[in-house]
Coordinates of C-alpha atoms in Angstrom, one line a residue:
M1 CA 111.3 70.8 99.1
V2 CA 110.4 74.2 100.4
F3 CA 108.0 74.7 103.2
V4 CA 106.5 78.1 103.6
V5 CA 105.5 78.6 107.3
G6 CA 104.3 81.4 109.6
L7 CA 101.3 82.8 111.4
G8 CA 98.5 83.2 109.0
R9 CA 98.1 86.7 107.4
S10 CA 101.8 87.2 107.7
G11 CA 102.3 87.0 103.9
T12 CA 102.4 83.2 103.4
T13 CA 100.1 83.1 100.6
L14 CA 102.0 85.9 98.7
L15 CA 105.2 84.0 99.1
R16 CA 103.5 80.8 97.9
M17 CA 102.2 82.6 94.8
M18 CA 105.6 83.9 94.0
L19 CA 107.5 80.5 94.5
D20 CA 104.7 78.7 92.6
S21 CA 105.2 80.8 89.7
H22 CA 108.7 79.5 89.4
P23 CA 108.6 77.3 86.3
Q24 CA 109.9 74.4 88.2
I25 CA 108.0 74.5 91.5
A26 CA 104.3 73.9 92.2
I27 CA 102.9 74.6 95.7
P28 CA 99.2 73.6 96.5
Y29 CA 96.7 75.6 98.5
E30 CA 97.0 74.6 102.5
Q31 CA 96.9 71.1 103.1
G32 CA 97.2 70.4 106.8
W33 CA 97.1 66.6 106.9
M34 CA 100.8 66.0 107.5
P35 CA 100.8 65.7 111.3
R36 CA 98.1 63.0 111.1
A37 CA 99.6 61.2 108.2
I38 CA 102.9 61.1 110.0
R39 CA 101.2 59.3 113.0
A40 CA 100.3 56.4 110.5
E41 CA 103.8 55.3 110.4
G42 CA 103.5 53.0 113.5
R43 CA 100.1 51.6 112.7
G44 CA 99.4 48.1 111.5
K45 CA 98.2 49.2 108.1
P46 CA 100.3 52.2 107.5
R47 CA 99.2 52.7 103.9
T48 CA 95.5 52.5 104.7
A49 CA 96.1 54.9 107.6
F50 CA 98.1 57.3 105.4
L51 CA 95.4 57.3 102.7
R52 CA 92.7 58.1 105.1
A53 CA 94.7 61.0 106.6
V54 CA 95.3 62.6 103.3
T55 CA 92.3 62.0 101.3
E56 CA 89.7 62.6 104.3
H57 CA 91.3 65.9 105.1
Q58 CA 89.5 69.0 103.7
G59 CA 92.6 70.3 102.1
F60 CA 92.8 67.3 99.7
A61 CA 89.9 68.5 97.5
D62 CA 91.6 71.7 96.9
A63 CA 94.8 70.0 95.4
G64 CA 92.6 68.6 92.4
L65 CA 94.1 65.2 92.5
D66 CA 92.0 62.3 91.5
P67 CA 91.5 60.2 94.6
D68 CA 91.5 56.9 92.8
A69 CA 94.8 57.7 90.8
F70 CA 96.3 58.8 94.1
R71 CA 95.4 55.6 96.0
K72 CA 96.7 53.4 93.0
E73 CA 99.9 55.3 93.0
I74 CA 100.2 54.8 96.8
Y75 CA 99.6 51.1 96.7
S76 CA 102.2 50.8 93.8
L77 CA 105.0 52.0 96.3
K78 CA 107.3 49.2 97.4
D79 CA 108.1 49.0 101.0
F80 CA 105.8 51.9 101.9
T81 CA 106.9 54.7 104.1
V82 CA 105.0 57.9 105.1
A83 CA 107.9 59.9 103.8
D84 CA 107.4 58.2 100.3
G85 CA 103.7 58.6 100.6
V86 CA 104.2 62.4 101.2
R87 CA 106.5 62.8 98.3
C88 CA 104.0 60.9 96.0
F89 CA 101.3 63.2 96.8
Y90 CA 103.5 66.3 96.0
R91 CA 105.0 64.8 93.1
M92 CA 101.5 63.9 91.5
Y93 CA 100.5 67.6 92.4
A94 CA 103.6 68.8 90.6
Q95 CA 103.0 66.7 87.6
L96 CA 99.4 67.9 87.4
H97 CA 100.8 71.5 86.9
G98 CA 103.6 70.4 84.5
K99 CA 106.4 71.0 87.2
S100 CA 109.3 69.0 88.3
R101 CA 109.6 70.2 91.9
Y102 CA 107.2 71.0 94.7
G103 CA 106.7 72.7 98.0
D104 CA 104.0 73.2 100.6
K105 CA 102.4 76.3 102.0
T106 CA 100.6 75.5 105.4
P107 CA 101.0 78.2 108.0
P108 CA 100.3 76.0 111.0
Y109 CA 103.2 73.9 110.1
H110 CA 105.5 76.6 111.8
R111 CA 104.6 74.5 114.9
R112 CA 105.7 71.3 113.2
I113 CA 109.2 72.2 111.9
P114 CA 111.0 69.3 113.9
M115 CA 108.4 66.7 113.0
I116 CA 108.6 67.5 109.2
A117 CA 112.4 67.9 109.3
N118 CA 112.7 64.5 110.7
L119 CA 110.4 62.9 108.1
L120 CA 111.9 64.8 105.1
P121 CA 115.6 65.4 105.0
E122 CA 115.2 67.4 101.9
A123 CA 112.8 69.9 103.6
R124 CA 113.7 73.6 103.9
F125 CA 111.7 76.0 105.9
V126 CA 111.0 79.6 104.9
H127 CA 109.6 81.4 108.0
I128 CA 107.8 84.5 106.9
I129 CA 107.5 87.3 109.7
R130 CA 105.3 90.4 109.5
D131 CA 104.9 93.1 112.2
G132 CA 102.6 91.6 114.6
R133 CA 100.3 94.7 114.9
D134 CA 99.7 94.4 111.1
V135 CA 99.0 90.7 111.4
A136 CA 96.7 91.5 114.0
L137 CA 94.7 93.9 112.0
S138 CA 94.6 91.3 109.0
R139 CA 93.3 88.5 111.3
M140 CA 90.7 90.7 113.0
N141 CA 87.1 89.6 112.4
K142 CA 88.0 86.7 110.1
W143 CA 86.1 83.4 110.3
F144 CA 89.4 81.7 111.0
E145 CA 90.3 84.0 114.1
P146 CA 88.2 83.4 117.3
E147 CA 90.4 85.8 119.2
T148 CA 88.9 89.3 119.3
S149 CA 91.3 91.4 121.8
I150 CA 94.4 93.0 120.7
E151 CA 96.0 91.4 123.9
G152 CA 95.1 88.1 122.7
L153 CA 96.2 88.7 119.2
A154 CA 99.7 90.0 120.6
S155 CA 100.1 86.9 122.7
K156 CA 99.3 84.6 119.6
W157 CA 101.8 86.4 117.5
V158 CA 104.5 86.2 120.0
K159 CA 103.9 82.6 120.8
S160 CA 103.6 81.5 117.0
V161 CA 106.8 83.5 115.9
G162 CA 108.7 82.4 119.0
I163 CA 107.9 78.7 118.4
A164 CA 109.1 78.8 114.8
R165 CA 112.2 80.6 115.6
R166 CA 113.2 78.3 118.4
D167 CA 112.5 75.2 116.3
G168 CA 114.3 76.7 113.3
L169 CA 117.5 76.7 115.5
S170 CA 117.1 72.9 115.6
V171 CA 117.4 72.6 111.9
A172 CA 120.3 74.9 111.2
G173 CA 121.0 75.2 107.6
R174 CA 117.6 74.3 106.6
Y175 CA 115.7 77.2 107.9
M176 CA 115.6 80.9 107.1
E177 CA 113.6 83.9 108.1
V178 CA 112.1 86.5 105.6
R179 CA 110.4 89.6 106.6
Y180 CA 107.1 90.4 104.8
E181 CA 108.2 94.0 104.7
D182 CA 111.5 93.1 102.8
L183 CA 109.6 90.7 100.5
I184 CA 107.3 93.8 99.4
R185 CA 110.2 96.3 99.2
A186 CA 112.9 94.2 97.6
P187 CA 111.3 90.9 96.2
E188 CA 113.9 90.1 93.8
R189 CA 116.7 90.1 96.5
E190 CA 114.5 88.1 99.2
L191 CA 113.4 85.5 96.4
G192 CA 117.2 85.2 95.4
R193 CA 117.9 84.3 99.1
I194 CA 115.1 81.7 99.2
C195 CA 116.3 80.3 95.9
S196 CA 119.8 79.8 97.3
L197 CA 118.3 77.9 100.4
I198 CA 116.3 75.5 98.2
E199 CA 118.9 75.1 95.5
A200 CA 116.8 76.4 92.6
P201 CA 117.7 79.0 89.9
F202 CA 116.2 82.4 90.1
D203 CA 113.6 82.9 87.6
N204 CA 111.9 86.4 86.8
A205 CA 108.6 84.8 86.6
M206 CA 108.4 84.8 90.4
L207 CA 108.1 88.7 90.2
T208 CA 105.1 88.6 87.9
Y209 CA 103.2 86.1 90.2
H210 CA 100.2 88.4 90.3
E211 CA 99.5 87.8 86.5
R212 CA 98.8 84.1 87.5
A213 CA 97.5 84.4 91.1
A214 CA 93.7 84.7 90.0
S215 CA 93.8 81.3 88.1
R216 CA 95.7 79.5 91.0
L217 CA 93.1 80.8 93.5
E218 CA 90.5 78.9 91.4
E219 CA 91.5 75.5 92.9
I220 CA 90.2 76.6 96.2
K221 CA 86.7 74.8 96.6
D222 CA 83.7 75.1 98.6
R223 CA 84.2 73.7 102.1
P224 CA 81.4 72.1 104.0
A225 CA 80.7 73.0 107.8
D226 CA 83.1 71.4 110.3
A227 CA 83.1 71.5 114.2
R228 CA 85.2 74.7 114.1
L229 CA 83.3 76.7 111.7
R230 CA 79.8 75.4 112.0
E231 CA 78.9 76.7 108.7
D232 CA 79.6 76.1 105.1
L233 CA 82.5 78.2 103.7
P234 CA 82.0 79.0 100.1
A235 CA 84.9 79.0 97.8
E236 CA 84.3 82.7 97.0
R237 CA 84.5 83.6 100.7
R238 CA 87.7 81.6 100.9
R239 CA 89.3 83.5 97.9
A240 CA 88.2 86.7 99.0
V241 CA 90.7 87.0 101.7
L242 CA 93.5 86.3 99.4
W243 CA 92.7 88.9 96.7
Q244 CA 95.6 91.1 97.4
T245 CA 98.0 88.3 95.9
T246 CA 96.5 89.1 92.6
K247 CA 98.1 92.6 92.7
P248 CA 101.8 93.4 92.4
P249 CA 103.6 94.2 95.8
D250 CA 102.1 97.2 97.4
E251 CA 104.0 99.3 100.1
S252 CA 100.8 100.8 101.2
N253 CA 100.2 97.5 103.1
L254 CA 103.1 98.3 105.3
E255 CA 102.7 99.8 108.8
R256 CA 98.9 99.8 108.5
W257 CA 98.9 99.9 112.3
R258 CA 100.0 103.5 112.4
V259 CA 96.7 104.6 111.0
E260 CA 94.3 101.7 111.9
L261 CA 95.3 101.0 115.5
D262 CA 94.5 103.8 118.1
A263 CA 97.0 104.7 120.7
R264 CA 95.7 102.5 123.4
Q265 CA 95.6 99.5 121.1
N266 CA 99.1 100.0 120.1
Q267 CA 100.1 100.5 123.7
D268 CA 98.3 97.2 124.6
F269 CA 99.9 95.3 121.9
V270 CA 103.4 96.6 122.7
Q271 CA 103.0 95.9 126.3
I272 CA 102.9 92.3 125.4
A273 CA 104.9 92.1 122.2
G274 CA 107.4 94.9 122.6
P275 CA 110.4 92.7 123.4
L276 CA 109.8 90.6 120.4
L277 CA 109.2 93.6 118.0
R278 CA 112.4 95.1 119.1
V279 CA 114.6 92.0 118.7
L280 CA 113.1 91.8 115.0
G281 CA 113.8 95.5 114.4
Y282 CA 110.3 96.8 114.2
P283 CA 109.6 100.3 115.7
T284 CA 107.4 100.3 119.0
S285 CA 106.4 103.8 118.7

């Protein structure tokens, strides 16, 4: 089971669309309920706690599963475990789309690699990394990003990438890194590497992901206000930030920071993130 992880706006949706275009693999829009669902394991009624964790999460509506059918399937499981419940959700999602395999793309799971790895021995993690300055530009002024300073965005990138890389070491052989820039420039090569990790045959359909991306974005539903957003979030607004996935790989999206960050902003970012940028092979000037 492939888990696409990484700080949001690093190319996670692009990679999801590519892998979801594989004739065997279905990957839903971001879910996010797994940490809460895992905590259901030790409760008095783990089946009930699991179902609440999944079906009451806002991501469940985007998956398009019938809640009653899902509950029925969960209660049909003998000797219920959370791992089996997780597999049941993704199996049903894959079946809904006529696929035999499944995966997940929830960027914040980059902070949950050990937890998920312990739950699911079959989990494989693909950490997509993008130049932090381009990530910062892509996150600026979005509803999901409260941070407004370049220094704060630099710190967030350093922390997020660092956590995933550290935890990836704890699951050696089940974790790999992919650079967003490499995925744009050489998608066939990078997808081939990923297919090797997840033991799936390479399929050229992944290279034409953009032909199906618009229809896949249709699964995103209107989202009611929550404590973080404090306003309704229409589906159109949620889809709008993902529109580039409906286009073929575009190298003009690379190194936007050279044009869109001024010299002071770049200096402030590098002051904080310079060591990690250099370790990852990104230029700092």
